[in-house]
């Protein structure tokens, strides 16, 4: 599943979900990260949408 971050510091970043936590967070791998962006992130489900 691919998602896009809609809130916060990293708004607009797209990633592929690689894990789901029971407390409402996604573990994602960022698609085409820029040199200053992290390659893996943990994001709250409320702050992103599916694309």
XYZ file of N, CA and C in Angstrom:
153
model
N 0.854 -1.188 0.000
C 0.000 0.000 0.000
C 0.893 1.243 0.000
N 0.574 2.194 -0.854
C 1.321 3.439 -0.904
C 0.524 4.525 -0.197
N 1.250 5.377 0.549
C 0.593 6.475 1.260
C 1.346 7.774 1.005
N 0.641 8.895 1.241
C 1.238 10.220 1.153
C 0.991 10.929 2.472
N 2.018 11.567 3.025
C 1.894 12.282 4.288
C 1.173 13.603 4.028
N 0.148 13.910 4.846
C -0.663 15.102 4.624
C -0.491 16.160 5.708
N 0.193 15.840 6.815
C 0.354 16.795 7.915
C 1.780 16.732 8.442
N 2.214 17.841 9.025
C 3.482 17.838 9.733
C 4.668 18.290 8.900
N 5.854 18.073 9.454
C 7.111 18.535 8.864
C 7.388 17.906 7.505
N 7.033 16.656 7.322
C 7.362 15.917 6.103
C 6.176 15.817 5.143
N 5.325 16.821 5.108
C 4.140 16.821 4.247
C 4.533 16.642 2.781
N 3.813 15.789 2.071
C 4.052 15.576 0.656
C 4.925 14.386 0.329
N 5.563 13.795 1.330
C 6.418 12.633 1.090
C 5.541 11.403 0.836
N 5.927 10.606 -0.140
C 5.202 9.371 -0.440
C 6.049 8.176 -0.030
N 5.377 7.131 0.428
C 6.103 5.946 0.861
C 5.275 4.691 0.743
N 5.957 3.569 0.881
C 5.310 2.261 0.819
C 5.275 1.689 2.235
N 4.104 1.222 2.671
C 3.934 0.689 4.019
C 4.602 -0.680 4.113
N 5.472 -0.834 5.115
C 6.146 -2.113 5.327
C 5.771 -2.738 6.667
N 5.049 -1.983 7.514
C 4.637 -2.534 8.803
C 3.556 -1.682 9.429
N 2.744 -2.307 10.270
C 1.667 -1.605 10.968
C 1.777 -1.916 12.449
N 1.725 -0.871 13.275
C 1.779 -1.041 14.725
C 0.365 -1.067 15.294
N 0.198 -1.706 16.437
C -1.131 -1.836 17.040
C -1.643 -0.525 17.621
N -0.767 0.450 17.857
C -1.207 1.720 18.437
C -1.494 2.788 17.374
N -1.675 2.389 16.114
C -2.111 3.311 15.076
C -0.993 4.033 14.353
N 0.068 3.329 14.020
C 1.170 3.927 13.266
C 1.570 3.011 12.118
N 2.077 3.632 11.057
C 2.619 2.894 9.920
C 4.137 2.999 9.935
N 4.799 1.938 9.547
C 6.235 1.936 9.296
C 6.391 1.976 7.787
N 7.025 3.024 7.245
C 7.078 3.173 5.784
C 8.514 3.304 5.282
N 8.708 2.899 4.036
C 9.928 3.184 3.283
C 9.604 4.310 2.323
N 10.398 5.380 2.350
C 10.150 6.542 1.509
C 10.538 6.226 0.068
N 9.664 6.617 -0.878
C 9.927 6.442 -2.302
C 10.722 7.653 -2.793
N 11.887 7.440 -3.400
C 12.775 8.480 -3.928
C 13.060 9.577 -2.897
N 13.710 9.257 -1.776
C 14.007 10.298 -0.777
C 15.071 11.268 -1.292
N 14.935 12.539 -0.919
C 15.962 13.528 -1.214
C 17.106 13.323 -0.212
N 18.282 13.865 -0.485
C 19.428 13.619 0.406
C 19.207 14.019 1.860
N 18.336 14.998 2.120
C 18.103 15.454 3.494
C 16.950 14.731 4.178
N 16.241 13.874 3.442
C 15.075 13.188 4.010
C 15.454 11.800 4.506
N 14.767 11.315 5.550
C 15.005 9.946 6.004
C 14.481 8.923 4.991
N 15.092 7.737 4.973
C 14.643 6.699 4.043
C 13.547 5.841 4.658
N 13.495 5.762 5.987
C 12.443 5.028 6.694
C 11.833 5.936 7.742
N 10.516 5.821 7.921
C 9.810 6.671 8.870
C 8.700 5.892 9.563
N 8.284 6.402 10.727
C 7.110 5.887 11.426
C 6.113 7.039 11.493
N 4.921 6.829 10.933
C 3.925 7.892 10.774
C 2.601 7.473 11.399
N 1.922 8.427 12.073
C 0.586 8.152 12.592
C -0.391 8.002 11.431
N -1.337 7.084 11.587
C -2.317 6.824 10.527
C -3.143 8.077 10.229
N -3.390 8.951 11.217
C -4.190 10.162 11.023
C -3.503 11.180 10.122
N -2.173 11.094 9.998
C -1.414 12.122 9.280
C -1.110 11.747 7.838
N -1.774 10.741 7.287
C -1.484 10.335 5.914
C -2.753 9.833 5.228
N -2.623 9.694 3.891
C -3.747 9.161 3.122
C -3.216 8.182 2.097
N -4.075 7.256 1.691
C -3.685 6.248 0.726
C -3.745 6.813 -0.685
N -2.764 6.430 -1.522
C -2.757 6.893 -2.921
C -2.740 5.715 -3.864
